Short mmCIF file of C-alpha atoms in Angstrom, two decimals:
data_model
loop_
_atom_site.label_atom_id
_atom_site.label_comp_id
_atom_site.label_asym_id
_atom_site.label_seq_id
_atom_site.Cartn_x
_atom_site.Cartn_y
_atom_site.Cartn_z
CA MET A 271 -36.46 -10.91 -16.46
CA GLU A 272 -33.56 -12.02 -14.51
CA LEU A 273 -30.14 -10.64 -15.89
CA PRO A 274 -27.19 -12.67 -16.11
CA PRO A 275 -24.23 -12.04 -13.90
CA LEU A 276 -21.77 -9.20 -15.50
CA LEU A 277 -18.23 -10.83 -15.61
CA LEU A 278 -15.77 -8.43 -16.72
CA GLU A 279 -12.10 -9.67 -17.19
CA PRO A 280 -8.92 -8.72 -19.13
CA PRO A 281 -8.95 -10.11 -22.52
CA LYS A 282 -6.20 -12.93 -23.46
CA GLN A 283 -5.05 -10.34 -26.21
CA ARG A 284 -4.02 -6.93 -25.12
CA GLU A 285 -5.18 -5.46 -28.52
CA PHE A 286 -8.66 -6.05 -27.39
CA GLY A 287 -8.65 -3.55 -24.69
CA ASP A 288 -8.54 -3.68 -21.02
CA LEU A 289 -11.87 -5.33 -20.06
CA THR A 290 -13.98 -7.72 -22.02
CA THR A 291 -17.35 -9.46 -21.18
CA ASN A 292 -19.75 -11.99 -22.96
CA VAL A 293 -22.82 -10.82 -21.19
CA ALA A 294 -24.72 -9.99 -24.48
CA MET A 295 -23.93 -13.70 -25.40
CA LEU A 296 -25.25 -14.92 -21.96
CA TRP A 297 -28.27 -12.74 -22.21
CA ALA A 298 -29.21 -13.76 -25.79
CA LYS A 299 -31.14 -17.00 -25.19
CA SER A 300 -33.51 -15.34 -22.60
CA ALA A 301 -33.91 -12.22 -24.62
CA LYS A 302 -34.70 -14.05 -27.61
CA LYS A 303 -32.32 -11.97 -29.68
CA PRO A 304 -28.77 -12.21 -31.39
CA PRO A 305 -25.94 -11.21 -29.04
CA ARG A 306 -24.91 -8.51 -31.45
CA ILE A 307 -28.32 -6.73 -31.07
CA ILE A 308 -28.07 -6.90 -27.22
CA ALA A 309 -24.52 -5.88 -27.50
CA GLU A 310 -25.25 -2.65 -29.37
CA ALA A 311 -28.02 -1.94 -26.99
CA ILE A 312 -25.69 -2.15 -24.08
CA LEU A 313 -23.24 0.22 -25.71
CA LYS A 314 -26.10 2.93 -26.50
CA ASN A 315 -26.75 2.95 -22.82
CA ILE A 316 -23.30 3.44 -21.37
CA GLU A 317 -22.95 6.89 -20.24
CA ASP A 318 -19.30 8.09 -19.60
CA PRO A 319 -19.43 11.59 -18.46
CA GLU A 320 -15.96 11.55 -17.07
CA GLY A 321 -14.42 10.11 -20.23
CA ILE A 322 -12.73 7.03 -18.68
CA LEU A 323 -13.14 5.00 -21.69
CA GLU A 324 -11.13 5.60 -24.71
CA ARG A 325 -12.99 2.80 -26.62
CA LYS A 326 -15.73 0.57 -26.62
CA GLU A 327 -16.70 -1.94 -29.23
CA ILE A 328 -18.33 -5.33 -30.18
CA ALA A 329 -16.26 -8.06 -31.38
CA GLY A 330 -16.87 -11.42 -32.80
CA PRO A 331 -20.10 -12.95 -32.19
CA GLY A 332 -21.08 -10.45 -29.62
CA PHE A 333 -18.21 -9.67 -27.03
CA LEU A 334 -17.96 -6.34 -25.50
CA ASN A 335 -14.38 -4.83 -25.31
CA PHE A 336 -13.44 -1.73 -23.21
CA ALA A 337 -10.34 0.36 -23.24
CA PHE A 338 -9.54 2.73 -20.87
CA SER A 339 -8.41 6.33 -21.57
CA ALA A 340 -5.12 8.26 -20.65
CA LYS A 341 -7.43 10.50 -18.38
CA PHE A 342 -8.24 7.27 -16.27
CA TYR A 343 -4.77 5.96 -15.76
CA LEU A 344 -3.37 9.32 -15.00
CA ARG A 345 -6.19 9.92 -12.35
CA ARG A 346 -5.43 6.49 -10.83
CA LEU A 347 -1.72 7.44 -10.77
CA ARG A 348 -2.58 10.51 -8.58
CA GLN A 349 -4.54 8.00 -6.37
CA LEU A 350 -1.66 5.71 -5.88
CA SER A 351 0.56 8.60 -5.11
CA GLU A 352 -1.73 9.86 -2.55
CA GLY A 353 -2.09 6.37 -1.08
CA GLN A 354 -5.48 5.69 -2.00
CA GLU A 355 -4.57 2.11 -3.14
CA ALA A 356 -7.65 -0.42 -3.72
CA LYS A 357 -8.40 -1.66 -0.31
CA ILE A 358 -9.35 -5.45 -0.46
CA ASP A 359 -11.30 -7.15 2.49
CA LEU A 360 -12.14 -10.26 1.48
CA GLY A 361 -11.87 -11.89 5.00
CA HIS A 362 -14.00 -9.35 6.99
CA GLY A 363 -11.82 -10.66 9.89
CA ASP A 364 -12.87 -14.23 9.61
CA LYS A 365 -10.53 -16.67 11.32
CA VAL A 366 -8.17 -18.56 8.98
CA GLN A 367 -5.76 -21.44 9.86
CA VAL A 368 -2.86 -22.21 7.61
CA GLU A 369 -1.27 -25.59 8.60
CA PHE A 370 1.88 -26.04 6.76
CA ALA A 371 5.73 -27.50 6.82
CA SER A 372 4.55 -30.01 9.43
CA VAL A 373 7.68 -32.10 9.07
CA ASN A 374 8.11 -35.23 11.24
CA PRO A 375 10.66 -34.38 13.91
CA THR A 376 12.95 -37.10 12.54
CA GLY A 377 15.23 -35.26 10.37
CA PRO A 378 16.16 -31.85 9.23
CA LEU A 379 14.31 -30.14 6.59
CA HIS A 380 15.08 -30.83 2.62
CA VAL A 381 14.25 -28.64 -0.30
CA GLY A 382 10.97 -30.34 -0.71
CA HIS A 383 9.98 -29.18 2.93
CA GLY A 384 10.95 -25.76 1.78
CA ARG A 385 8.99 -25.42 -0.83
CA VAL A 386 5.78 -26.55 1.07
CA ALA A 387 6.91 -24.01 3.82
CA VAL A 388 7.38 -20.97 1.70
CA ILE A 389 3.89 -21.64 -0.15
CA GLY A 390 2.14 -21.91 3.39
CA ASP A 391 3.77 -18.80 4.40
CA VAL A 392 3.11 -16.89 1.57
CA LEU A 393 -0.74 -18.07 1.51
CA ALA A 394 -0.97 -16.88 5.16
CA ARG A 395 0.62 -13.35 4.28
CA LEU A 396 -1.76 -12.99 1.11
CA HIS A 397 -4.76 -13.79 3.56
CA GLU A 398 -3.68 -11.29 6.17
CA ALA A 399 -3.35 -8.51 3.51
CA THR A 400 -6.91 -9.32 2.36
CA GLY A 401 -8.56 -8.72 5.58
CA PHE A 402 -8.50 -12.44 7.19
CA HIS A 403 -7.26 -13.21 10.82
CA VAL A 404 -4.61 -16.00 10.39
CA GLN A 405 -3.08 -18.40 12.40
CA ARG A 406 -0.03 -20.39 11.40
CA GLU A 407 0.12 -23.79 12.80
CA TYR A 408 2.59 -26.45 12.51
CA TYR A 409 1.34 -30.07 13.38
CA VAL A 410 4.01 -32.19 15.19
CA ASN A 411 3.98 -35.69 14.30
CA ASP A 412 5.80 -36.78 17.62
CA ALA A 413 3.95 -40.21 18.25
CA GLY A 414 3.62 -43.36 16.51
CA LYS A 415 6.28 -45.53 14.60
CA GLN A 416 8.28 -43.09 13.01
CA MET A 417 9.31 -41.72 16.43
CA ASP A 418 10.20 -45.20 17.75
CA ASN A 419 12.35 -45.74 14.70
CA LEU A 420 14.27 -42.61 15.52
CA GLY A 421 14.63 -43.93 19.18
CA LEU A 422 15.96 -47.22 17.69
CA SER A 423 18.37 -45.40 15.26
CA LEU A 424 19.81 -43.12 17.82
CA TYR A 425 20.14 -46.11 20.45
CA ALA A 426 22.12 -47.98 17.63
CA ARG A 427 24.41 -45.09 16.85
CA TYR A 428 24.81 -44.47 20.55
CA ARG A 429 26.10 -47.89 21.23
CA GLU A 430 28.47 -47.82 18.28
CA PHE A 431 30.49 -45.02 19.98
CA PHE A 432 31.30 -47.42 22.67
CA GLY A 433 32.93 -49.93 20.22
CA GLU A 434 29.87 -52.20 19.86
CA ARG A 435 28.75 -53.60 16.45
CA ILE A 436 25.04 -53.18 16.04
CA GLU A 437 22.78 -54.10 13.36
CA PHE A 438 20.96 -50.97 12.25
CA PRO A 439 17.40 -50.92 12.25
CA GLU A 440 15.90 -51.61 8.93
CA GLU A 441 13.40 -48.76 9.00
CA GLY A 442 15.90 -46.53 10.80
CA TYR A 443 17.42 -43.14 9.79
CA PRO A 444 20.91 -43.58 8.44
CA GLY A 445 21.78 -39.89 7.89
CA ASP A 446 24.82 -38.06 9.44
CA TYR A 447 22.74 -36.05 11.84
CA VAL A 448 21.64 -39.17 13.88
CA LYS A 449 25.45 -39.84 14.50
CA ASP A 450 25.70 -36.18 15.44
CA LEU A 451 22.91 -36.58 17.84
CA ALA A 452 23.86 -39.84 19.35
CA GLY A 453 27.18 -38.02 19.92
CA GLN A 454 25.67 -35.32 21.87
CA VAL A 455 23.90 -37.79 23.76
CA LYS A 456 27.19 -39.57 24.78
CA GLN A 457 29.13 -36.21 25.68
CA GLN A 458 25.99 -35.08 28.11
CA ASN A 459 25.30 -38.59 29.61
CA GLY A 460 28.53 -40.61 29.45
CA ASP A 461 27.66 -44.41 29.21
CA ARG A 462 24.75 -43.97 31.65
CA LEU A 463 22.25 -45.33 29.00
CA LEU A 464 24.30 -48.79 28.59
CA ARG A 465 23.42 -49.35 32.25
CA ASP A 466 19.62 -48.50 31.62
CA SER A 467 17.36 -51.19 30.12
CA LYS A 468 17.00 -50.97 26.44
CA GLU A 469 13.37 -49.86 26.63
CA ILE A 470 14.21 -47.02 29.11
CA ALA A 471 17.09 -46.09 26.92
CA ILE A 472 15.10 -45.74 23.88
CA ASP A 473 12.21 -43.96 25.22
CA PHE A 474 14.90 -41.31 26.42
CA LEU A 475 16.52 -41.10 23.13
CA ARG A 476 13.06 -41.12 21.19
CA GLN A 477 12.10 -38.14 23.25
CA TYR A 478 15.66 -36.43 23.17
CA GLY A 479 15.85 -36.89 19.38
CA GLY A 480 12.42 -35.53 18.62
CA ASP A 481 12.94 -32.24 20.87
CA ARG A 482 16.60 -31.70 19.42
CA LEU A 483 15.33 -32.01 15.75
CA LEU A 484 12.22 -29.93 16.38
CA THR A 485 14.37 -27.34 17.59
CA ILE A 486 16.61 -27.76 14.56
CA ILE A 487 13.67 -27.56 12.37
CA ARG A 488 12.33 -24.54 13.88
CA THR A 489 15.57 -22.68 13.81
CA GLN A 490 15.80 -23.55 9.94
CA LEU A 491 12.41 -22.23 9.44
CA ALA A 492 13.23 -19.00 11.30
CA GLN A 493 15.98 -18.63 9.00
CA PHE A 494 13.78 -18.89 6.14
CA GLY A 495 11.80 -16.11 7.44
CA ILE A 496 8.90 -18.18 8.75
CA GLN A 497 7.46 -18.34 12.24
CA PHE A 498 4.56 -20.14 13.59
CA ASP A 499 1.65 -19.03 15.95
CA SER A 500 1.26 -22.56 17.35
CA PHE A 501 3.05 -25.95 17.53
CA PHE A 502 0.30 -28.57 17.96
CA SER A 503 1.41 -32.13 19.47
CA GLU A 504 0.08 -35.33 18.08
CA LYS A 505 1.47 -36.76 21.23
CA ALA A 506 -0.43 -34.44 23.66
CA LEU A 507 -3.41 -35.06 21.25
CA ARG A 508 -3.37 -38.57 22.09
CA GLU A 509 -2.67 -38.15 25.84
CA ARG A 510 -5.78 -36.01 26.05
CA ASN A 511 -7.54 -39.10 24.80
CA GLU A 512 -8.99 -36.95 22.00
CA VAL A 513 -8.07 -39.49 19.28
CA MET A 514 -10.26 -42.30 21.13
CA GLN A 515 -13.02 -39.87 21.86
CA THR A 516 -13.29 -38.94 18.14
CA MET A 517 -13.38 -42.72 17.15
CA GLU A 518 -16.29 -43.18 19.80
CA LEU A 519 -18.19 -40.36 18.22
CA LEU A 520 -17.73 -41.84 14.80
CA ARG A 521 -18.84 -45.26 16.34
CA SER A 522 -21.85 -43.61 17.69
CA ARG A 523 -22.80 -42.59 14.27
CA GLY A 524 -22.68 -46.01 12.93
CA LEU A 525 -19.52 -45.07 10.91
CA LEU A 526 -16.96 -47.67 12.53
CA TYR A 527 -17.09 -51.57 11.92
CA THR A 528 -14.74 -54.29 13.01
CA GLN A 529 -13.02 -56.71 10.40
CA ASP A 530 -10.20 -58.95 11.07
CA GLY A 531 -9.55 -57.56 14.44
CA ALA A 532 -9.12 -53.95 13.14
CA GLN A 533 -11.62 -51.32 13.08
CA TRP A 534 -12.59 -49.34 9.97
CA PHE A 535 -14.28 -46.22 8.98
CA LYS A 536 -16.94 -46.52 6.30
CA SER A 537 -15.42 -43.66 4.37
CA THR A 538 -17.14 -45.28 1.20
CA GLN A 539 -20.30 -43.77 2.31
CA PHE A 540 -18.99 -40.18 1.47
CA GLY A 541 -17.41 -41.01 -2.05
CA ASP A 542 -13.90 -42.42 -1.02
CA ASP A 543 -12.96 -45.57 -2.95
CA LYS A 544 -12.62 -47.77 0.02
CA ASP A 545 -13.04 -47.90 3.55
CA ARG A 546 -10.05 -46.98 5.84
CA THR A 547 -8.45 -48.51 9.04
CA VAL A 548 -8.40 -46.24 11.92
CA ILE A 549 -7.37 -48.76 14.72
CA LYS A 550 -5.12 -51.94 13.67
CA SER A 551 -5.55 -55.45 14.86
CA ASP A 552 -2.93 -55.19 17.41
CA GLY A 553 -4.76 -52.22 18.80
CA GLU A 554 -2.10 -49.57 17.29
CA LEU A 555 -3.94 -45.98 16.24
CA THR A 556 -3.41 -45.22 12.56
CA TYR A 557 -1.90 -41.95 11.44
CA PHE A 558 -5.38 -41.41 9.99
CA ALA A 559 -7.28 -41.61 13.21
CA SER A 560 -4.97 -39.02 14.57
CA ASP A 561 -5.46 -36.81 11.66
CA ILE A 562 -9.30 -37.11 11.96
CA ALA A 563 -9.01 -36.36 15.66
CA TYR A 564 -6.56 -33.06 14.80
CA HIS A 565 -9.01 -31.90 12.29
CA ARG A 566 -12.05 -32.36 14.75
CA ASN A 567 -9.93 -30.07 16.99
CA LYS A 568 -9.37 -27.42 14.30
CA PHE A 569 -13.03 -27.27 13.64
CA GLU A 570 -13.97 -26.94 17.55
CA ARG A 571 -11.43 -24.10 17.56
CA LYS A 572 -14.20 -22.14 15.30
CA PHE A 573 -11.92 -21.12 12.35
CA ASN A 574 -13.86 -20.03 9.14
CA LYS A 575 -11.47 -21.73 6.76
CA LEU A 576 -8.93 -24.26 7.05
CA ILE A 577 -5.90 -24.39 4.83
CA ASP A 578 -3.59 -27.29 4.70
CA VAL A 579 -0.54 -27.45 2.77
CA TRP A 580 0.85 -30.96 2.04
CA GLY A 581 3.30 -32.80 -0.32
CA ALA A 582 1.57 -34.09 -3.29
CA ASP A 583 2.03 -37.66 -2.33
CA HIS A 584 -0.85 -37.17 0.30
CA HIS A 585 -3.27 -36.71 -3.19
CA GLY A 586 -5.26 -39.80 -1.90
CA TYR A 587 -5.45 -38.67 1.69
CA VAL A 588 -7.60 -35.65 0.90
CA PRO A 589 -11.02 -37.49 0.10
CA ARG A 590 -10.76 -39.86 3.05
CA LEU A 591 -10.04 -36.92 5.48
CA LYS A 592 -12.97 -35.07 4.25
CA ALA A 593 -15.20 -38.09 4.23
CA ALA A 594 -14.38 -38.30 7.93
CA LEU A 595 -14.92 -34.83 8.50
CA GLN A 596 -18.27 -35.10 7.00
CA GLY A 597 -19.06 -38.24 9.04
CA LEU A 598 -18.47 -36.14 12.15
CA GLY A 599 -21.10 -33.62 10.94
CA TYR A 600 -18.71 -30.82 9.73
CA ASP A 601 -18.52 -28.99 6.35
CA PRO A 602 -15.74 -30.52 4.53
CA ASN A 603 -15.72 -27.83 2.09
CA VAL A 604 -14.12 -25.64 4.86
CA LEU A 605 -10.98 -27.34 4.62
CA GLN A 606 -8.93 -26.58 1.49
CA VAL A 607 -5.84 -28.53 0.71
CA VAL A 608 -2.88 -27.40 -1.15
CA LEU A 609 -0.80 -30.02 -2.75
CA VAL A 610 2.80 -29.21 -3.61
CA GLN A 611 4.94 -31.27 -5.84
CA MET A 612 8.57 -32.26 -5.69
CA VAL A 613 11.57 -30.08 -6.32
CA GLN A 614 14.47 -31.39 -8.53
CA LEU A 615 17.59 -29.36 -7.84
CA THR A 616 20.01 -29.13 -10.62
CA ARG A 617 23.47 -27.71 -10.79
CA GLY A 618 25.15 -27.04 -14.12
CA GLY A 619 22.28 -28.90 -15.90
CA GLU A 620 22.97 -32.15 -13.85
CA PRO A 621 20.22 -33.31 -11.07
CA VAL A 622 21.55 -33.21 -7.67
CA ARG A 623 20.26 -36.41 -5.72
CA MET A 624 18.53 -36.19 -2.66
CA GLY A 625 16.78 -39.00 -0.67
CA LYS A 626 15.90 -38.72 3.02
CA ARG A 627 15.65 -42.63 3.64
CA THR A 628 19.29 -42.81 2.30
CA GLY A 629 20.79 -39.88 4.16
CA GLU A 630 21.55 -38.54 0.80
CA PHE A 631 19.38 -35.53 0.52
CA VAL A 632 20.16 -31.77 0.25
CA SER A 633 19.31 -30.00 3.18
CA LEU A 634 17.28 -26.68 3.02
CA GLU A 635 19.86 -25.35 5.09
CA GLU A 636 22.40 -25.93 2.53
CA VAL A 637 20.35 -24.44 -0.10
CA LEU A 638 19.94 -21.32 1.96
CA GLU A 639 23.72 -21.03 2.31
CA GLU A 640 24.46 -21.30 -1.14
CA VAL A 641 21.90 -18.98 -2.88
CA GLY A 642 20.50 -17.08 -0.09
CA ARG A 643 17.13 -16.90 1.45
CA ASP A 644 15.65 -14.47 -1.14
CA ALA A 645 16.41 -16.42 -4.03
CA ALA A 646 15.08 -19.69 -2.22
CA ARG A 647 11.76 -18.19 -1.47
CA PHE A 648 11.33 -16.58 -4.81
CA PHE A 649 12.38 -19.89 -6.76
CA PHE A 650 9.82 -22.00 -4.75
CA LEU A 651 7.14 -19.83 -5.86
CA MET A 652 7.90 -19.72 -9.30
CA ARG A 653 5.45 -22.54 -10.63
CA LYS A 654 2.05 -23.37 -9.43
CA SER A 655 2.13 -25.54 -6.33
CA ASP A 656 0.93 -28.71 -8.14
CA SER A 657 3.58 -28.49 -10.85
CA HIS A 658 6.96 -29.88 -10.59
CA LEU A 659 9.73 -27.41 -9.90
CA ASP A 660 13.35 -27.37 -11.42
CA PHE A 661 15.47 -25.51 -9.19
CA ASP A 662 18.67 -24.23 -10.73
CA LEU A 663 21.32 -23.48 -8.10
CA GLU A 664 23.57 -21.55 -10.37
CA LEU A 665 20.83 -19.46 -11.83
CA ALA A 666 19.78 -18.61 -8.27
CA LYS A 667 23.13 -17.11 -7.66
CA GLN A 668 23.74 -15.17 -10.85
CA GLN A 669 23.65 -11.43 -10.77
CA SER A 670 22.07 -10.83 -14.02
CA SER A 671 18.60 -10.42 -15.66
CA GLU A 672 18.44 -14.13 -16.18
CA ASN A 673 17.87 -14.61 -12.56
CA PRO A 674 14.38 -13.82 -11.68
CA VAL A 675 14.75 -12.83 -8.21
CA PHE A 676 17.70 -10.46 -9.10
CA TYR A 677 15.61 -9.15 -12.09
CA VAL A 678 12.69 -7.94 -9.84
CA GLN A 679 14.77 -6.95 -7.10
CA TYR A 680 17.24 -5.03 -9.47
CA ALA A 681 13.99 -2.90 -10.74
CA HIS A 682 13.40 -1.68 -7.13
CA ALA A 683 17.24 -0.73 -6.62
CA ARG A 684 17.39 0.80 -9.93
CA ILE A 685 14.63 3.29 -8.92
CA ALA A 686 16.22 3.92 -5.68
CA SER A 687 19.43 4.99 -7.72
CA ILE A 688 17.20 7.33 -9.98
CA PHE A 689 15.93 9.24 -6.91
CA GLU A 690 19.55 9.41 -5.70
CA GLN A 691 20.30 11.13 -8.99
CA ALA A 692 17.25 13.14 -8.58
CA ARG A 693 18.38 14.36 -5.14
CA ARG A 694 21.89 15.36 -6.42
CA SER A 695 19.99 17.18 -9.38
CA GLY A 696 17.77 19.09 -6.83
CA ILE A 697 14.68 17.77 -8.43
CA GLY A 698 12.01 16.34 -6.07
CA TRP A 699 8.95 17.20 -4.14
CA ASN A 700 7.41 16.92 -0.76
CA SER A 701 3.77 15.21 0.02
CA SER A 702 2.05 18.52 -0.25
CA GLU A 703 3.42 19.20 -3.76
CA ILE A 704 2.23 15.79 -5.31
CA ARG A 705 -1.11 17.46 -6.51
CA ASN A 706 1.00 20.20 -8.54
CA ILE A 707 3.13 17.61 -10.50
CA SER A 708 1.95 17.66 -14.17
CA VAL A 709 1.18 13.83 -14.73
CA GLU A 710 -0.43 14.96 -17.95
CA LEU A 711 2.89 15.10 -19.27
CA LEU A 712 2.97 11.11 -19.30
CA GLU A 713 1.92 10.60 -22.83
CA LEU A 714 4.07 7.68 -23.92
CA PRO A 715 2.03 4.30 -24.37
CA GLU A 716 4.71 2.47 -22.20
CA GLU A 717 4.01 5.02 -19.29
CA LEU A 718 0.24 4.22 -19.29
CA GLU A 719 1.32 0.70 -19.45
CA LEU A 720 3.23 0.82 -16.38
CA ILE A 721 0.35 2.38 -14.67
CA ARG A 722 -2.20 -0.31 -16.21
CA LYS A 723 0.14 -2.88 -14.61
CA MET A 724 0.28 -1.19 -11.13
CA ILE A 725 -3.46 -1.03 -10.80
CA GLN A 726 -3.67 -4.74 -11.61
CA PHE A 727 -1.85 -5.40 -8.15
CA ALA A 728 -5.31 -5.59 -6.37
CA ASP A 729 -6.95 -8.10 -8.71
CA VAL A 730 -3.72 -10.20 -8.64
CA LEU A 731 -3.64 -10.17 -4.76
CA GLU A 732 -7.46 -11.03 -4.78
CA GLU A 733 -6.91 -13.77 -7.43
CA SER A 734 -4.03 -15.47 -5.34
CA VAL A 735 -6.23 -15.69 -2.34
CA ARG A 736 -9.33 -17.00 -4.06
CA GLU A 737 -7.29 -19.64 -5.76
CA LEU A 738 -4.76 -20.32 -3.12
CA GLU A 739 -2.04 -19.83 -5.82
CA PRO A 740 0.93 -17.56 -4.61
CA HIS A 741 2.85 -17.97 -7.68
CA ARG A 742 0.55 -15.44 -9.57
CA MET A 743 2.03 -12.72 -7.27
CA VAL A 744 5.62 -13.86 -8.73
CA PHE A 745 4.56 -13.86 -12.33
CA TYR A 746 3.13 -10.50 -11.71
CA LEU A 747 6.30 -8.75 -10.18
CA LEU A 748 8.20 -10.36 -13.03
CA ASP A 749 5.83 -8.63 -15.79
CA LEU A 750 6.00 -5.33 -13.85
CA ALA A 751 9.80 -5.24 -13.48
CA GLY A 752 9.85 -6.12 -16.90
CA GLU A 753 7.75 -3.58 -18.09
CA PHE A 754 9.98 -0.79 -16.00
CA HIS A 755 13.21 -2.28 -17.23
CA ARG A 756 12.08 -1.56 -20.81
CA TYR A 757 10.86 1.73 -19.99
CA TYR A 758 14.05 2.85 -18.24
CA ASN A 759 15.92 1.35 -21.34
CA ARG A 760 14.22 3.84 -23.85
CA GLN A 761 13.46 6.70 -21.92
CA ARG A 762 15.25 9.04 -19.51
CA VAL A 763 13.42 9.56 -16.33
CA ILE A 764 15.46 12.59 -15.55
CA SER A 765 16.16 15.06 -17.99
CA ASP A 766 16.38 18.82 -18.85
CA ASP A 767 12.70 18.93 -18.66
CA ARG A 768 12.21 19.37 -15.04
CA GLU A 769 8.41 19.19 -15.07
CA LEU A 770 8.54 15.77 -17.17
CA SER A 771 11.17 14.78 -14.78
CA ARG A 772 9.01 15.06 -11.79
CA ALA A 773 6.04 13.52 -13.73
CA ARG A 774 8.31 10.38 -14.29
CA LEU A 775 9.63 10.29 -10.97
CA LEU A 776 6.32 10.12 -9.69
CA LEU A 777 5.54 7.36 -11.92
CA VAL A 778 8.47 5.29 -11.22
CA GLU A 779 8.25 5.73 -7.50
CA ASN A 780 4.88 4.17 -7.55
CA VAL A 781 6.30 1.30 -9.56
CA GLN A 782 9.05 0.84 -6.83
CA LYS A 783 6.27 1.09 -3.86
CA THR A 784 4.23 -1.90 -6.02
CA ILE A 785 7.26 -3.87 -6.28
CA ARG A 786 8.09 -3.55 -2.66
CA ARG A 787 4.69 -4.28 -1.56
CA GLY A 788 4.79 -7.61 -3.76
CA LEU A 789 7.99 -8.69 -2.22
CA GLU A 790 6.99 -7.94 1.02
CA LEU A 791 4.09 -10.37 0.51
CA LEU A 792 6.54 -13.26 -0.77
CA GLY A 793 8.75 -12.64 2.40
CA VAL A 794 11.57 -11.33 0.02
CA ASP A 795 13.63 -8.20 0.68
CA ALA A 796 13.32 -5.00 -1.48
CA PRO A 797 16.89 -3.71 -1.75
CA VAL A 798 17.93 -0.03 -2.54
CA LYS A 799 21.43 -1.44 -3.49
CA MET A 800 21.99 -4.86 -4.98
CA ALA A 801 24.62 -6.37 -2.79
CA SER A 802 27.27 -8.85 -4.26
CA ARG A 803 27.33 -12.78 -3.23
CA SER A 804 30.56 -13.89 -2.60
#
């Protein structure tokens, strides 16, 4: 008889113990016995010579619940103290590419871009921490109509500097940054562009503006703690003829057809709701055509897993891109797309308006200047990526337990201050003495709960990678920090009982290490002293 898989997971309610399983209920049908009878047989055959289980019981229709003993938790604390954390190797060196923050080089970053950027960056960090070889890539949309509109916008602003009244392009970029760039062009080139033909001038401005804005974007991302291994140019992709070669490959597979002068991809053959244009009737390539070629290029680079982090407005784009990949003969499941919802900035309960096309958007740079990198990164991660996020600028600046990032960082800093007090009191140890610390003195339920929380770190890390959900690590750190703050407020870590003090110091040192490790994965600092923000 084939046994069902044994899935052990934490119960939804803490009173049911540490782990629960429904294996007896799964087995009941094939065994032709009631689940509770099977559960009783399983319990009778569980041997526990080392005493790691405090309680094992049957609940409800046949759930098996298990609770670990204090002995188990204290042994795990010793292992953590000796650097024996659970090693997670999900990747086994597999190549993963995370492509994120690929903002068109037509304007500076706004807060929505910031959320996409930090989610992509943390997904890369989480994969690196679990044994994957990660490449971070930024796809530069430096070809197509939006770049033409940038060139036209700069041309209009440039001519205005010479007293001309120019009708601004209907689809142009009206933000002040365009005026600033046009002013730089005038300063560096004088009136030279007035003597060039309009086509030559716009071509120069398109290139100049795109290059300058990409430099600004790269600088802003670096200030946000984000670096890339590769910047992949759409313009270069087209110049290498890879887009047309990809279209020819689809045509050779019978997946392109002509209608009304345009060429269409038969995406409905692969589950899409309608066919999609790849080449317009005027011969211009669509963005979709370039994206197909770009992802074909990714597959040819032999990545085992592709993660794209996109804004939620690209939701309908996912099935058509996967259809194209399937049409090219690739496994579409290699590509996983994380969709990121919008950010609503608030200040004093009032929404802060933003709108890129009108030039009224709040830039990421402004947010970083106001609340700092740590708060911005942490707040962007505080909701599941496909949920809308309200970002309270005033809350992000508060130095109180109401501010989530302050709450977690303060736990780390508070432990540092405890160790400073221990040093002044002459209480401590070196690494060779750890085994002599009497961890058995840690008898309080909240002490065992702190250990329980710490050993969940590996599970949270693994789940964050498997589900592509970095917010799980944020929730975990808030939970662990909360457990520590409650413990600190109830118990004295350093007391007249020297051995108990040493045991508690060992406990909180490991809490500090766990918090620091989690914050590092989020790209957030773990301070030893909380600095005030002016």
